[in-house]
Tab-separated table of C-alpha atoms in Angstrom:
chain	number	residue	atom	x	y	z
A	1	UNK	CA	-2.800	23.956	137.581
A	2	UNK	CA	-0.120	26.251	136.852
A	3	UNK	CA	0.401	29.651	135.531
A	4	UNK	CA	1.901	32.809	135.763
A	5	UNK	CA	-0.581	36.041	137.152
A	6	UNK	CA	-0.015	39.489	136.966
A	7	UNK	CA	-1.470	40.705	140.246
A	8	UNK	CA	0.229	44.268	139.539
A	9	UNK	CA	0.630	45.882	136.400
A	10	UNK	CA	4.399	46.842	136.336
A	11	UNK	CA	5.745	44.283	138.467
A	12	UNK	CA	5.912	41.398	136.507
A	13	UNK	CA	4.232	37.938	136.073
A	14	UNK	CA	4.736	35.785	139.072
A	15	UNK	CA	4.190	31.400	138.859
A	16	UNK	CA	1.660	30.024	140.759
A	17	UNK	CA	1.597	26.060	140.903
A	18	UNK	CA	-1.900	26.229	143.019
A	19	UNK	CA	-4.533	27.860	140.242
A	20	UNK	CA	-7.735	27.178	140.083
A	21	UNK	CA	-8.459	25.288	136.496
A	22	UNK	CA	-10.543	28.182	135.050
A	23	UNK	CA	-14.295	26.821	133.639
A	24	UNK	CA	-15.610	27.818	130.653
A	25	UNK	CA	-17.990	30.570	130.446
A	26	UNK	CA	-21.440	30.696	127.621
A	27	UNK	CA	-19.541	30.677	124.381
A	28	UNK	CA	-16.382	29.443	125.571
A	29	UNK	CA	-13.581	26.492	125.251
A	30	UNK	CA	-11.814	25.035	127.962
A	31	UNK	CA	-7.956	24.163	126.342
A	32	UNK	CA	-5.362	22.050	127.244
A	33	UNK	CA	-2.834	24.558	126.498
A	34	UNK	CA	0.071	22.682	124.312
A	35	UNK	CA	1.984	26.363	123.381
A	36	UNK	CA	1.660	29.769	123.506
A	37	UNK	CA	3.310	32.529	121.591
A	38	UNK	CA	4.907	35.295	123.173
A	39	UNK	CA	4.494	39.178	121.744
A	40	UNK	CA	6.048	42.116	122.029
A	41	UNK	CA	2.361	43.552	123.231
A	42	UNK	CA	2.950	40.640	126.001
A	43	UNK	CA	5.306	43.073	127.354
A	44	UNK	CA	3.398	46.375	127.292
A	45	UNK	CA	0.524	44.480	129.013
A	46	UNK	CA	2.646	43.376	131.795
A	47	UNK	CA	3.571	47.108	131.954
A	48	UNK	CA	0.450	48.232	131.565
A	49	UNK	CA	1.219	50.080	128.238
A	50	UNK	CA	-1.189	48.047	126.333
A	51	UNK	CA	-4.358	49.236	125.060
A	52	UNK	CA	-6.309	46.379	125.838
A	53	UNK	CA	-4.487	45.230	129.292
A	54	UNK	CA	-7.114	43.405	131.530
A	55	UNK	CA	-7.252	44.542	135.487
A	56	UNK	CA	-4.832	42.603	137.752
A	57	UNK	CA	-5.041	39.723	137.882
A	58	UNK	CA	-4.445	37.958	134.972
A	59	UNK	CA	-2.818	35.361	133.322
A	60	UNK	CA	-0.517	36.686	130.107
A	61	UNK	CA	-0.352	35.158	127.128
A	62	UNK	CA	-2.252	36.284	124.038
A	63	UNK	CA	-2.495	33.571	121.629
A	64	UNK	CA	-2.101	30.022	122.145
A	65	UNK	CA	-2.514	26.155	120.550
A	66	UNK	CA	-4.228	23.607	122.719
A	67	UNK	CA	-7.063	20.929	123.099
A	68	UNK	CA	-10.392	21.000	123.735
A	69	UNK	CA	-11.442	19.763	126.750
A	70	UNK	CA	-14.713	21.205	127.779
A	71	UNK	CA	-17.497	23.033	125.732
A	72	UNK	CA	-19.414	26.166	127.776
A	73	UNK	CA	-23.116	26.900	127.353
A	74	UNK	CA	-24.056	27.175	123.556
A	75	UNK	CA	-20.870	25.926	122.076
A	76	UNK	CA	-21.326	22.873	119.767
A	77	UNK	CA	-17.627	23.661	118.021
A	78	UNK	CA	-14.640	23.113	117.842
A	79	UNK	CA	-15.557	19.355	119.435
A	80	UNK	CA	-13.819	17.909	122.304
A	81	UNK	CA	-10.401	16.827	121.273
A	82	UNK	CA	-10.211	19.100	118.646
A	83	UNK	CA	-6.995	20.584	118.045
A	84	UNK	CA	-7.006	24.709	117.840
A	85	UNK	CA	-4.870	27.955	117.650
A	86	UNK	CA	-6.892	30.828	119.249
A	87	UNK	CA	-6.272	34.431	119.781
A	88	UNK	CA	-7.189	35.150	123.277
A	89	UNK	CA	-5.794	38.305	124.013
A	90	UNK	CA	-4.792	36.779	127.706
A	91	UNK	CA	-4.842	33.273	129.555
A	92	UNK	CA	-1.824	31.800	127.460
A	93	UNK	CA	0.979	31.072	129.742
A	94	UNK	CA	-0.850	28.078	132.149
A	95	UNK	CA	-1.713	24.799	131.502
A	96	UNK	CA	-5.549	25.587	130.864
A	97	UNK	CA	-7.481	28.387	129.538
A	98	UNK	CA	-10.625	29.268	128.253
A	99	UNK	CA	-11.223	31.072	125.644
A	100	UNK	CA	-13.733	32.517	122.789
A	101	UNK	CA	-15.308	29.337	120.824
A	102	UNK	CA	-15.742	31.875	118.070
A	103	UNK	CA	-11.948	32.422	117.910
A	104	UNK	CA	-10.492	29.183	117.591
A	105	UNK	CA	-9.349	28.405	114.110
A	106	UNK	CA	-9.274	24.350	113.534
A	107	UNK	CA	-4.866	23.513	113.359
A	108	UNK	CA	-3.688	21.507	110.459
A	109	UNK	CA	-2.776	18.005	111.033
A	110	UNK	CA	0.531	18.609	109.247
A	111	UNK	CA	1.166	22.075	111.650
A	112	UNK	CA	3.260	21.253	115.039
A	113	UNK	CA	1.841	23.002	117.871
A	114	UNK	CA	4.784	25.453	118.629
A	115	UNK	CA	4.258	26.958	115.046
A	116	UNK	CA	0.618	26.934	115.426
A	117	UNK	CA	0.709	28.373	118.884
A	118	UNK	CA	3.079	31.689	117.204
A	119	UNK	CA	1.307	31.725	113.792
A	120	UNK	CA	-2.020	33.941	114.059
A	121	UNK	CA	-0.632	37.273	115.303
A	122	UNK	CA	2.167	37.699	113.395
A	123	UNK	CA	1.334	36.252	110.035
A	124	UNK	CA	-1.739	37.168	109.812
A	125	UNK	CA	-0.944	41.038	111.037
A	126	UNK	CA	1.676	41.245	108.281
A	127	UNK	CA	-0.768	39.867	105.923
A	128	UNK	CA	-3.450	42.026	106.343
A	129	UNK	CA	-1.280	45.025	106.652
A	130	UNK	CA	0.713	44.189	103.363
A	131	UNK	CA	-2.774	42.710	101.634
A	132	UNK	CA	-5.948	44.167	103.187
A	133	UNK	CA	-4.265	47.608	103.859
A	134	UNK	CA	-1.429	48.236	101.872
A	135	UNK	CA	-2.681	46.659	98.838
A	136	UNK	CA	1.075	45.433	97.941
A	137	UNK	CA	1.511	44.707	94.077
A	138	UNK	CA	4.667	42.772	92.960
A	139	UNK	CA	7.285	45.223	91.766
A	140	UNK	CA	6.851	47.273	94.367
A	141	UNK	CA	9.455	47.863	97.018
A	142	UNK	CA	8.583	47.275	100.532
A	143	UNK	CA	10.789	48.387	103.243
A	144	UNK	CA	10.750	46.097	106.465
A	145	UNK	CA	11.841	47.753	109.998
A	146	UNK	CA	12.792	45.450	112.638
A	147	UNK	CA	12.785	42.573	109.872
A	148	UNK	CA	13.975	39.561	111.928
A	149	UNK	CA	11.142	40.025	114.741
A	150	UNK	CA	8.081	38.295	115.277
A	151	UNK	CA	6.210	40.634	112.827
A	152	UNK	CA	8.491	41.802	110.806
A	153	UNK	CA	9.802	38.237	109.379
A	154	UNK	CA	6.440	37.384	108.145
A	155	UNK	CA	6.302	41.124	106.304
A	156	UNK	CA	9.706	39.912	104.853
A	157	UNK	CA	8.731	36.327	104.273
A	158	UNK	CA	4.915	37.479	102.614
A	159	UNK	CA	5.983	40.777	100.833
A	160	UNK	CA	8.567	38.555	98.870
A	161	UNK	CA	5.869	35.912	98.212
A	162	UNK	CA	3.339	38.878	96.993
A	163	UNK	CA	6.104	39.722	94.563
A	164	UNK	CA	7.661	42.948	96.205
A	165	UNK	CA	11.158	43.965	96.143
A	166	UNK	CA	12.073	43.500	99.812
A	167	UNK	CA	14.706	45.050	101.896
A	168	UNK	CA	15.184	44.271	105.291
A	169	UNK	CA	16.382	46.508	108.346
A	170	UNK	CA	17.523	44.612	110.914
A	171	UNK	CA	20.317	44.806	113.707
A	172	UNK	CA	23.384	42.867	113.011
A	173	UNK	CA	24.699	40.197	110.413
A	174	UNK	CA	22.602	37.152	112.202
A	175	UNK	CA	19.645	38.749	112.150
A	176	UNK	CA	19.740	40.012	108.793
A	177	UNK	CA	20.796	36.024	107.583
A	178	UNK	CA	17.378	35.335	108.921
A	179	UNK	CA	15.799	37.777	106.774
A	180	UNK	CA	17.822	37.255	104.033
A	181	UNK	CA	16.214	33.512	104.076
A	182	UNK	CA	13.225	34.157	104.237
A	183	UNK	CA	13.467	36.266	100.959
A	184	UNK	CA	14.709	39.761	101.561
A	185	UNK	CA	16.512	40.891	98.417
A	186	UNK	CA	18.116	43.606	100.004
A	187	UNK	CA	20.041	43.540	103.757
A	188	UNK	CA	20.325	47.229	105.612
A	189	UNK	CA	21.961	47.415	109.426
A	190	UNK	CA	19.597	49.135	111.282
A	191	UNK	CA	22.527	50.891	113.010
A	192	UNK	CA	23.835	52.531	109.857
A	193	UNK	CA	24.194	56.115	110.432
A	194	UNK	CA	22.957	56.974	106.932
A	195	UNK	CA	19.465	54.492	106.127
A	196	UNK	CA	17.695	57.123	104.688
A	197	UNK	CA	20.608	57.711	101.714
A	198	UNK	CA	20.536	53.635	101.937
A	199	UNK	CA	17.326	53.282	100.916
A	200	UNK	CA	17.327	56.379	98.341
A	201	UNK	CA	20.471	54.035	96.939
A	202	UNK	CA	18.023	50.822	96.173
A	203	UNK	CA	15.115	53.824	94.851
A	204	UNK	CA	13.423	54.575	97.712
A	205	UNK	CA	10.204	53.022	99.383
A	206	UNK	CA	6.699	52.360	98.187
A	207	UNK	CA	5.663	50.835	101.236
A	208	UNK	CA	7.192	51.031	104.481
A	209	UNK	CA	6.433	48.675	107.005
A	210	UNK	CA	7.204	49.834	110.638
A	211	UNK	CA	7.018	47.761	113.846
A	212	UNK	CA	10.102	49.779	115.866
A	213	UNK	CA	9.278	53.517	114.796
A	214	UNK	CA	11.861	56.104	116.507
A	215	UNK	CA	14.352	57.209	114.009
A	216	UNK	CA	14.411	54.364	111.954
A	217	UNK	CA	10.766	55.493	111.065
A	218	UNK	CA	12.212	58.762	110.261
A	219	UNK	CA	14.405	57.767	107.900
A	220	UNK	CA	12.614	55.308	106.051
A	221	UNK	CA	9.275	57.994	105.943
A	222	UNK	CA	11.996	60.779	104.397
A	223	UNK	CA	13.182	57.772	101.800
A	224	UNK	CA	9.111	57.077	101.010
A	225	UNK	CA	8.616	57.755	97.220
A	226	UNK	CA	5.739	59.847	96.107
A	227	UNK	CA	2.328	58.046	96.367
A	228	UNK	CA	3.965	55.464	98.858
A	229	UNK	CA	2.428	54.228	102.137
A	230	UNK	CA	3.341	53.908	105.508
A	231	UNK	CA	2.566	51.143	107.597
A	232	UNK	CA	2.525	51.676	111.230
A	233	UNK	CA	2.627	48.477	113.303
A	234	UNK	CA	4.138	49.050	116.489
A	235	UNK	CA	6.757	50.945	118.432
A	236	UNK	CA	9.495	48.363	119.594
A	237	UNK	CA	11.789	50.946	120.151
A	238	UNK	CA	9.717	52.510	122.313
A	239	UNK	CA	9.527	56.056	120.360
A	240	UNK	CA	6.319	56.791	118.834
A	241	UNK	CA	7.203	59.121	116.033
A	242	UNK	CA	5.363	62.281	115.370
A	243	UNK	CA	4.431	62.728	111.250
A	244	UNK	CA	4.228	65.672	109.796
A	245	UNK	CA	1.048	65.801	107.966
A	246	UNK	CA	2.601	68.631	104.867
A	247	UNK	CA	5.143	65.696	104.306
A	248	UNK	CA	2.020	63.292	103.366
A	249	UNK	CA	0.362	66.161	101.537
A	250	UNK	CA	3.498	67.101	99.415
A	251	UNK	CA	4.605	63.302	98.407
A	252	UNK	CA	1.124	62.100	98.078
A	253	UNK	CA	1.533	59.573	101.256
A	254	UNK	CA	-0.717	57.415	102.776
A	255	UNK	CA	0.375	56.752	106.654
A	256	UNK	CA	-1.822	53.561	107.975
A	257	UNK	CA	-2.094	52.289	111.323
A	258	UNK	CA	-2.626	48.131	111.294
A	259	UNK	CA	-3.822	47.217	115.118
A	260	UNK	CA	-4.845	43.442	114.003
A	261	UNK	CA	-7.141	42.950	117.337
A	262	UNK	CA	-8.912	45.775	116.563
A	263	UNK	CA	-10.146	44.392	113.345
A	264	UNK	CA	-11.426	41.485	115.947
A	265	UNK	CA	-14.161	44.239	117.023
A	266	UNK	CA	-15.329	46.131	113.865
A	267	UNK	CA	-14.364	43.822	111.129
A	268	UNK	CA	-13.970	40.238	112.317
A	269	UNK	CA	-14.170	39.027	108.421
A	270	UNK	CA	-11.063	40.423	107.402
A	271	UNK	CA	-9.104	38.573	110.159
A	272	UNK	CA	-11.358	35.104	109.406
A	273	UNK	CA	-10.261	35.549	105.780
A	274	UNK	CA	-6.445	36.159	106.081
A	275	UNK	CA	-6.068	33.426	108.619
A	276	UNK	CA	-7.935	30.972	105.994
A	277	UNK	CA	-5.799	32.172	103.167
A	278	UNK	CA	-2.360	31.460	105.662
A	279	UNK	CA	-3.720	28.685	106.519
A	280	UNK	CA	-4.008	27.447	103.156
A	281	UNK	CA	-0.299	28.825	102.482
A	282	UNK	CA	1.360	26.823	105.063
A	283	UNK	CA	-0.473	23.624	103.687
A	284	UNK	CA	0.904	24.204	100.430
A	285	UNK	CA	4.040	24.472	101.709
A	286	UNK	CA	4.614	28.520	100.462
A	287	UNK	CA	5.608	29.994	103.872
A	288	UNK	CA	7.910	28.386	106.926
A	289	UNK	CA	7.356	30.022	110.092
A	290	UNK	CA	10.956	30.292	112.197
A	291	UNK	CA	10.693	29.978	115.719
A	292	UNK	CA	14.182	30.854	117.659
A	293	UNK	CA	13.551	29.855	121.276
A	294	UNK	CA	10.774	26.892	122.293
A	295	UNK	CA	10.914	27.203	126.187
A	296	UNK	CA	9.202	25.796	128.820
A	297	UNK	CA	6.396	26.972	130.953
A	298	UNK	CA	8.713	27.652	134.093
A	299	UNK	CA	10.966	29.798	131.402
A	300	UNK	CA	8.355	32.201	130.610
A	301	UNK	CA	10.290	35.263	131.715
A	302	UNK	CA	13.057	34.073	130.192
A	303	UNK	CA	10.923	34.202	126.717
A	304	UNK	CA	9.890	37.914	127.482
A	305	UNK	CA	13.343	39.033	128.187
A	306	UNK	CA	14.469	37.991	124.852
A	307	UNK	CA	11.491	39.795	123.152
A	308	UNK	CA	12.620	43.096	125.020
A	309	UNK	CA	16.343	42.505	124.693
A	310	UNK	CA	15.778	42.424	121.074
A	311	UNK	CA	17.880	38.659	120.621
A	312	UNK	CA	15.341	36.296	119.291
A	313	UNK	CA	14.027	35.867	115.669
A	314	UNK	CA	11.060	35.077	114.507
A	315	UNK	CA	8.325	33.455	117.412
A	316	UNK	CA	9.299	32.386	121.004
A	317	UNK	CA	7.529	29.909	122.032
A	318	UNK	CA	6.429	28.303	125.727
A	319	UNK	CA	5.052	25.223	126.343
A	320	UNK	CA	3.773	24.518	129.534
Protein backbone atom coordinates (compact mmCIF):
# COMPACT_ATOMS: atom_id res chain seq x y z
CA UNK A 1 0.00 0.00 0.00
CA UNK A 2 0.95 3.46 0.35
CA UNK A 3 1.78 5.90 2.97
CA UNK A 4 3.88 8.41 4.25
CA UNK A 5 6.53 7.29 7.45
CA UNK A 6 8.33 9.34 9.64
CA UNK A 7 11.55 7.39 10.07
CA UNK A 8 13.11 10.61 11.88
CA UNK A 9 11.44 12.90 14.02
CA UNK A 10 12.33 16.38 12.52
CA UNK A 11 12.84 15.48 9.08
CA UNK A 12 9.65 15.12 7.70
CA UNK A 13 7.21 12.42 6.40
CA UNK A 14 8.57 10.68 3.40
CA UNK A 15 5.92 8.39 0.69
CA UNK A 16 6.46 4.99 0.45
CA UNK A 17 4.40 3.13 -2.38
CA UNK A 18 5.85 -0.45 -1.04
CA UNK A 19 4.15 -0.73 2.74
CA UNK A 20 3.29 -3.54 4.19
CA UNK A 21 -0.80 -3.52 4.68
CA UNK A 22 -0.64 -3.34 8.52
CA UNK A 23 -2.97 -6.39 10.31
CA UNK A 24 -5.04 -5.81 12.95
CA UNK A 25 -3.97 -6.43 16.38
CA UNK A 26 -6.62 -8.01 19.60
CA UNK A 27 -9.11 -5.20 19.74
CA UNK A 28 -8.45 -3.68 16.55
CA UNK A 29 -10.02 -2.61 12.94
CA UNK A 30 -8.38 -2.92 9.81
CA UNK A 31 -9.77 0.45 7.57
CA UNK A 32 -9.89 1.24 4.20
CA UNK A 33 -8.85 4.67 4.79
CA UNK A 34 -11.37 7.05 2.61
CA UNK A 35 -9.91 10.59 4.47
CA UNK A 36 -7.97 11.78 7.03
CA UNK A 37 -7.86 15.09 8.78
CA UNK A 38 -4.85 16.96 9.18
CA UNK A 39 -3.95 18.91 12.74
CA UNK A 40 -1.93 21.34 13.81
CA UNK A 41 -0.56 18.54 16.51
CA UNK A 42 0.20 16.61 13.02
CA UNK A 43 2.92 19.04 12.83
CA UNK A 44 4.47 18.99 16.32
CA UNK A 45 4.54 15.16 15.98
CA UNK A 46 6.47 15.26 12.87
CA UNK A 47 8.76 17.59 14.91
CA UNK A 48 8.70 15.73 17.69
CA UNK A 49 7.05 18.49 19.85
CA UNK A 50 4.09 16.43 20.57
CA UNK A 51 3.33 14.91 23.76
CA UNK A 52 2.19 11.78 22.57
CA UNK A 53 4.62 11.35 19.34
CA UNK A 54 5.18 7.54 18.70
CA UNK A 55 9.07 6.35 18.04
CA UNK A 56 10.15 6.53 14.36
CA UNK A 57 8.66 5.04 12.39
CA UNK A 58 5.34 5.90 11.93
CA UNK A 59 2.73 6.72 9.78
CA UNK A 60 1.05 10.44 10.63
CA UNK A 61 -2.24 11.09 10.61
CA UNK A 62 -4.39 11.30 13.74
CA UNK A 63 -7.90 10.87 12.90
CA UNK A 64 -9.38 9.41 9.95
CA UNK A 65 -12.87 8.01 8.07
CA UNK A 66 -12.66 4.65 6.41
CA UNK A 67 -14.13 1.03 6.02
CA UNK A 68 -13.94 -1.86 7.77
CA UNK A 69 -12.23 -4.46 6.32
CA UNK A 70 -10.95 -6.86 8.86
CA UNK A 71 -11.96 -7.47 12.59
CA UNK A 72 -8.76 -8.45 15.13
CA UNK A 73 -9.12 -10.93 17.99
CA UNK A 74 -12.21 -10.04 20.22
CA UNK A 75 -13.77 -7.44 18.05
CA UNK A 76 -17.41 -8.23 17.05
CA UNK A 77 -18.01 -4.21 16.13
CA UNK A 78 -18.13 -1.98 14.06
CA UNK A 79 -18.98 -5.02 11.31
CA UNK A 80 -17.20 -5.41 8.14
CA UNK A 81 -18.27 -2.73 5.78
CA UNK A 82 -19.18 -0.52 8.31
CA UNK A 83 -18.50 2.96 7.72
CA UNK A 84 -16.41 4.85 10.73
CA UNK A 85 -14.55 8.08 11.86
CA UNK A 86 -11.87 7.08 14.46
CA UNK A 87 -9.38 8.96 16.44
CA UNK A 88 -6.19 7.14 16.12
CA UNK A 89 -3.70 9.36 17.25
CA UNK A 90 -1.36 8.01 14.14
CA UNK A 91 -1.76 5.68 10.95
CA UNK A 92 -3.97 8.29 8.96
CA UNK A 93 -2.17 9.31 5.91
CA UNK A 94 -2.02 5.56 3.91
CA UNK A 95 -4.45 3.68 2.34
CA UNK A 96 -4.97 1.20 5.40
CA UNK A 97 -4.75 1.41 9.04
CA UNK A 98 -5.68 -0.21 12.01
CA UNK A 99 -6.92 1.15 14.66
CA UNK A 100 -8.77 0.91 18.27
CA UNK A 101 -12.32 -0.97 17.71
CA UNK A 102 -13.26 0.91 20.84
CA UNK A 103 -12.67 4.26 19.07
CA UNK A 104 -14.55 4.13 16.04
CA UNK A 105 -17.73 6.09 16.19
CA UNK A 106 -20.42 4.60 13.49
CA UNK A 107 -20.54 7.84 10.38
CA UNK A 108 -23.91 9.06 9.41
CA UNK A 109 -25.26 8.02 6.16
CA UNK A 110 -26.04 11.65 5.36
CA UNK A 111 -22.07 12.73 6.50
CA UNK A 112 -19.48 12.69 3.37
CA UNK A 113 -16.34 11.19 4.33
CA UNK A 114 -14.04 14.34 4.05
CA UNK A 115 -16.24 16.01 6.83
CA UNK A 116 -16.34 12.92 8.79
CA UNK A 117 -12.67 12.25 8.41
CA UNK A 118 -11.98 16.29 10.03
CA UNK A 119 -14.99 16.25 12.43
CA UNK A 120 -13.92 14.44 15.85
CA UNK A 121 -10.91 16.53 16.91
CA UNK A 122 -11.94 19.73 16.33
CA UNK A 123 -15.61 19.77 17.10
CA UNK A 124 -15.63 17.79 19.64
CA UNK A 125 -12.41 19.65 21.44
CA UNK A 126 -14.29 22.95 21.14
CA UNK A 127 -17.27 21.32 22.51
CA UNK A 128 -16.03 19.95 25.45
CA UNK A 129 -13.89 22.89 26.19
CA UNK A 130 -16.85 25.44 25.72
CA UNK A 131 -19.48 22.68 27.38
CA UNK A 132 -17.75 20.15 29.67
CA UNK A 133 -15.12 22.75 30.86
CA UNK A 134 -16.10 26.10 30.43
CA UNK A 135 -19.62 25.62 31.23
CA UNK A 136 -20.62 28.45 28.51
CA UNK A 137 -24.17 30.03 29.26
CA UNK A 138 -25.81 32.15 26.47
CA UNK A 139 -25.16 35.82 27.15
CA UNK A 140 -21.93 35.33 27.84
CA UNK A 141 -19.12 36.62 25.69
CA UNK A 142 -16.63 34.26 24.41
CA UNK A 143 -13.53 35.44 22.85
CA UNK A 144 -12.12 33.11 19.98
CA UNK A 145 -8.16 33.30 19.13
CA UNK A 146 -7.13 31.99 15.91
CA UNK A 147 -11.00 31.82 14.95
CA UNK A 148 -10.82 30.63 11.31
CA UNK A 149 -8.55 27.43 12.20
CA UNK A 150 -9.40 23.99 12.55
CA UNK A 151 -10.35 24.50 16.27
CA UNK A 152 -11.13 27.66 16.55
CA UNK A 153 -14.12 27.71 13.81
CA UNK A 154 -15.99 25.13 15.66
CA UNK A 155 -15.48 27.40 19.12
CA UNK A 156 -16.96 30.18 16.83
CA UNK A 157 -19.52 28.05 15.09
CA UNK A 158 -20.69 26.16 18.79
CA UNK A 159 -20.23 29.18 21.20
CA UNK A 160 -22.79 31.06 18.88
CA UNK A 161 -25.09 27.99 18.84
CA UNK A 162 -24.75 27.76 22.90
CA UNK A 163 -25.99 31.32 22.84
CA UNK A 164 -22.69 33.34 23.57
CA UNK A 165 -21.79 36.62 22.27
CA UNK A 166 -18.91 35.68 19.97
CA UNK A 167 -16.04 37.65 18.71
CA UNK A 168 -13.60 36.33 16.55
CA UNK A 169 -9.71 37.06 16.24
CA UNK A 170 -8.49 36.11 13.22
CA UNK A 171 -5.76 37.32 10.63
CA UNK A 172 -7.06 39.21 7.73
CA UNK A 173 -10.54 40.13 6.08
CA UNK A 174 -10.96 36.38 4.45
CA UNK A 175 -10.45 34.73 7.33
CA UNK A 176 -12.53 36.71 9.49
CA UNK A 177 -15.60 36.28 6.51
CA UNK A 178 -15.25 32.70 7.50
CA UNK A 179 -15.87 33.37 11.00
CA UNK A 180 -18.20 35.86 10.52
CA UNK A 181 -20.40 32.90 8.79
CA UNK A 182 -20.24 30.72 10.93
CA UNK A 183 -21.77 33.15 13.57
CA UNK A 184 -19.22 35.45 15.09
CA UNK A 185 -21.00 38.66 16.07
CA UNK A 186 -18.02 40.51 16.43
CA UNK A 187 -14.73 40.52 13.79
CA UNK A 188 -11.14 41.64 15.52
CA UNK A 189 -7.70 41.51 13.20
CA UNK A 190 -5.48 39.62 15.07
CA UNK A 191 -2.76 42.06 13.93
CA UNK A 192 -4.32 45.10 15.56
CA UNK A 193 -1.84 46.74 17.67
CA UNK A 194 -4.40 47.52 20.38
CA UNK A 195 -6.82 43.94 20.97
CA UNK A 196 -6.77 44.26 24.44
CA UNK A 197 -8.58 48.05 24.32
CA UNK A 198 -10.64 46.10 21.38
CA UNK A 199 -12.04 43.78 23.41
CA UNK A 200 -12.47 46.18 26.61
CA UNK A 201 -14.57 48.23 23.66
CA UNK A 202 -17.24 45.15 23.11
CA UNK A 203 -17.01 44.67 27.46
CA UNK A 204 -14.42 42.50 27.87
CA UNK A 205 -14.24 38.56 27.99
CA UNK A 206 -15.99 35.93 30.04
CA UNK A 207 -14.42 33.20 28.37
CA UNK A 208 -11.45 33.22 26.34
CA UNK A 209 -10.74 30.56 24.13
CA UNK A 210 -7.00 30.24 23.07
CA UNK A 211 -5.51 27.89 20.45
CA UNK A 212 -2.38 30.45 19.29
CA UNK A 213 -1.31 31.86 22.85
CA UNK A 214 1.82 34.39 22.50
CA UNK A 215 0.63 37.88 22.81
CA UNK A 216 -2.63 37.50 21.56
CA UNK A 217 -3.15 35.42 24.84
CA UNK A 218 -1.86 38.35 26.63
CA UNK A 219 -4.12 40.62 25.56
CA UNK A 220 -7.20 38.83 25.59
CA UNK A 221 -6.18 37.38 29.49
CA UNK A 222 -5.63 41.41 30.49
CA UNK A 223 -9.30 42.08 28.67
CA UNK A 224 -10.79 38.82 30.87
CA UNK A 225 -13.62 40.23 33.13
CA UNK A 226 -13.71 39.29 36.73
CA UNK A 227 -14.86 35.65 37.35
CA UNK A 228 -14.03 34.83 33.58
CA UNK A 229 -12.17 31.74 32.32
CA UNK A 230 -9.45 30.98 30.24
CA UNK A 231 -9.32 28.30 27.91
CA UNK A 232 -6.02 27.05 26.89
CA UNK A 233 -6.05 24.89 23.74
CA UNK A 234 -2.93 25.09 22.02
CA UNK A 235 0.01 27.25 21.07
CA UNK A 236 -0.14 27.84 17.18
CA UNK A 237 2.00 30.60 17.45
CA UNK A 238 4.42 28.76 18.93
CA UNK A 239 4.72 30.96 22.32
CA UNK A 240 3.51 29.32 25.32
CA UNK A 241 2.56 32.17 27.55
CA UNK A 242 3.54 32.36 31.13
CA UNK A 243 0.27 33.45 33.61
CA UNK A 244 0.66 35.17 36.39
CA UNK A 245 -1.14 33.41 39.06
CA UNK A 246 -1.98 37.14 41.37
CA UNK A 247 -3.77 38.11 38.02
CA UNK A 248 -6.22 34.92 38.51
CA UNK A 249 -6.34 35.59 42.23
CA UNK A 250 -7.23 39.37 41.90
CA UNK A 251 -10.03 38.99 38.95
CA UNK A 252 -11.35 35.79 40.26
CA UNK A 253 -10.06 33.73 36.98
CA UNK A 254 -10.24 30.36 36.17
CA UNK A 255 -7.27 29.40 33.54
CA UNK A 256 -8.17 25.70 32.05
CA UNK A 257 -6.12 23.58 29.99
CA UNK A 258 -8.49 21.33 27.36
CA UNK A 259 -5.95 18.43 25.91
CA UNK A 260 -9.06 16.39 24.27
CA UNK A 261 -6.83 13.00 23.96
CA UNK A 262 -6.11 13.13 27.30
CA UNK A 263 -9.68 12.82 28.30
CA UNK A 264 -9.26 9.46 25.97
CA UNK A 265 -7.16 8.05 29.10
CA UNK A 266 -8.87 9.21 32.37
CA UNK A 267 -12.29 10.06 31.24
CA UNK A 268 -13.23 8.32 27.99
CA UNK A 269 -17.15 9.19 28.78
CA UNK A 270 -16.88 12.70 28.35
CA UNK A 271 -15.39 12.36 24.81
CA UNK A 272 -18.17 9.32 23.96
CA UNK A 273 -20.81 11.85 25.06
CA UNK A 274 -19.80 15.06 23.14
CA UNK A 275 -19.16 13.14 19.98
CA UNK A 276 -22.89 11.61 20.36
CA UNK A 277 -24.33 14.99 21.07
CA UNK A 278 -22.28 16.44 17.58
CA UNK A 279 -23.24 13.78 16.07
CA UNK A 280 -26.74 14.34 16.67
CA UNK A 281 -26.13 18.20 15.75
CA UNK A 282 -24.90 17.62 12.34
CA UNK A 283 -28.00 15.28 11.68
CA UNK A 284 -30.23 17.95 12.57
CA UNK A 285 -28.67 20.08 10.42
CA UNK A 286 -27.42 22.82 13.45
CA UNK A 287 -23.68 22.91 12.57
CA UNK A 288 -21.77 22.82 8.89
CA UNK A 289 -18.31 21.83 9.13
CA UNK A 290 -16.02 24.00 6.39
CA UNK A 291 -13.31 22.24 4.95
CA UNK A 292 -10.83 24.66 2.76
CA UNK A 293 -8.45 22.26 1.01
CA UNK A 294 -9.54 18.32 0.13
CA UNK A 295 -6.13 17.01 -1.26
CA UNK A 296 -4.91 13.96 -2.28
CA UNK A 297 -2.81 11.37 -0.64
CA UNK A 298 0.42 12.27 -2.75
CA UNK A 299 -0.38 16.11 -1.49
CA UNK A 300 -0.01 15.39 2.06
CA UNK A 301 2.80 17.85 2.66
CA UNK A 302 1.20 20.16 0.80
CA UNK A 303 -1.85 19.89 3.50
CA UNK A 304 0.71 20.39 6.44
CA UNK A 305 2.29 23.38 4.94
CA UNK A 306 -0.92 25.16 4.84
CA UNK A 307 -1.67 24.24 8.53
CA UNK A 308 1.81 25.86 9.48
CA UNK A 309 1.63 28.72 7.01
CA UNK A 310 -1.47 29.68 8.71
CA UNK A 311 -3.68 29.89 4.98
CA UNK A 312 -6.36 27.34 5.31
CA UNK A 313 -9.74 27.54 7.19
CA UNK A 314 -11.47 25.27 8.82
CA UNK A 315 -10.26 21.20 8.14
CA UNK A 316 -7.76 20.07 5.40
CA UNK A 317 -8.47 17.15 4.27
CA UNK A 318 -6.41 14.07 2.33
CA UNK A 319 -7.74 11.36 0.71
CA UNK A 320 -5.63 8.75 -0.29
Amino acid sequence: MKGWTVTEIGTGPQLCTDLPEPQPGPGEVQLRIEGCGLNFADLLMIEGRYQDTPAPPFVPGMEVCGRVTAQGEGVSAPALGARVAVFGGAGGLAEMGCFPAERCVAVPEKMPSDVAAGFLVAYSTSHVALAHRARLRAGERLVVLGAAGGVGLTAVELGARMGAEVVAVARGAAKLEVARAAGAAHLIDAEVPDLRDRLRALGGADVVYDAVGGTAFEAAFRATNPGGRILVIGFASGDVPQIKANHLLVKNIDAMGVYWGGYLRFAPEVVTDSIAALMAMYERGDIAPHISHVLPLERAPDGLELLRTRRSTGKVVVTP
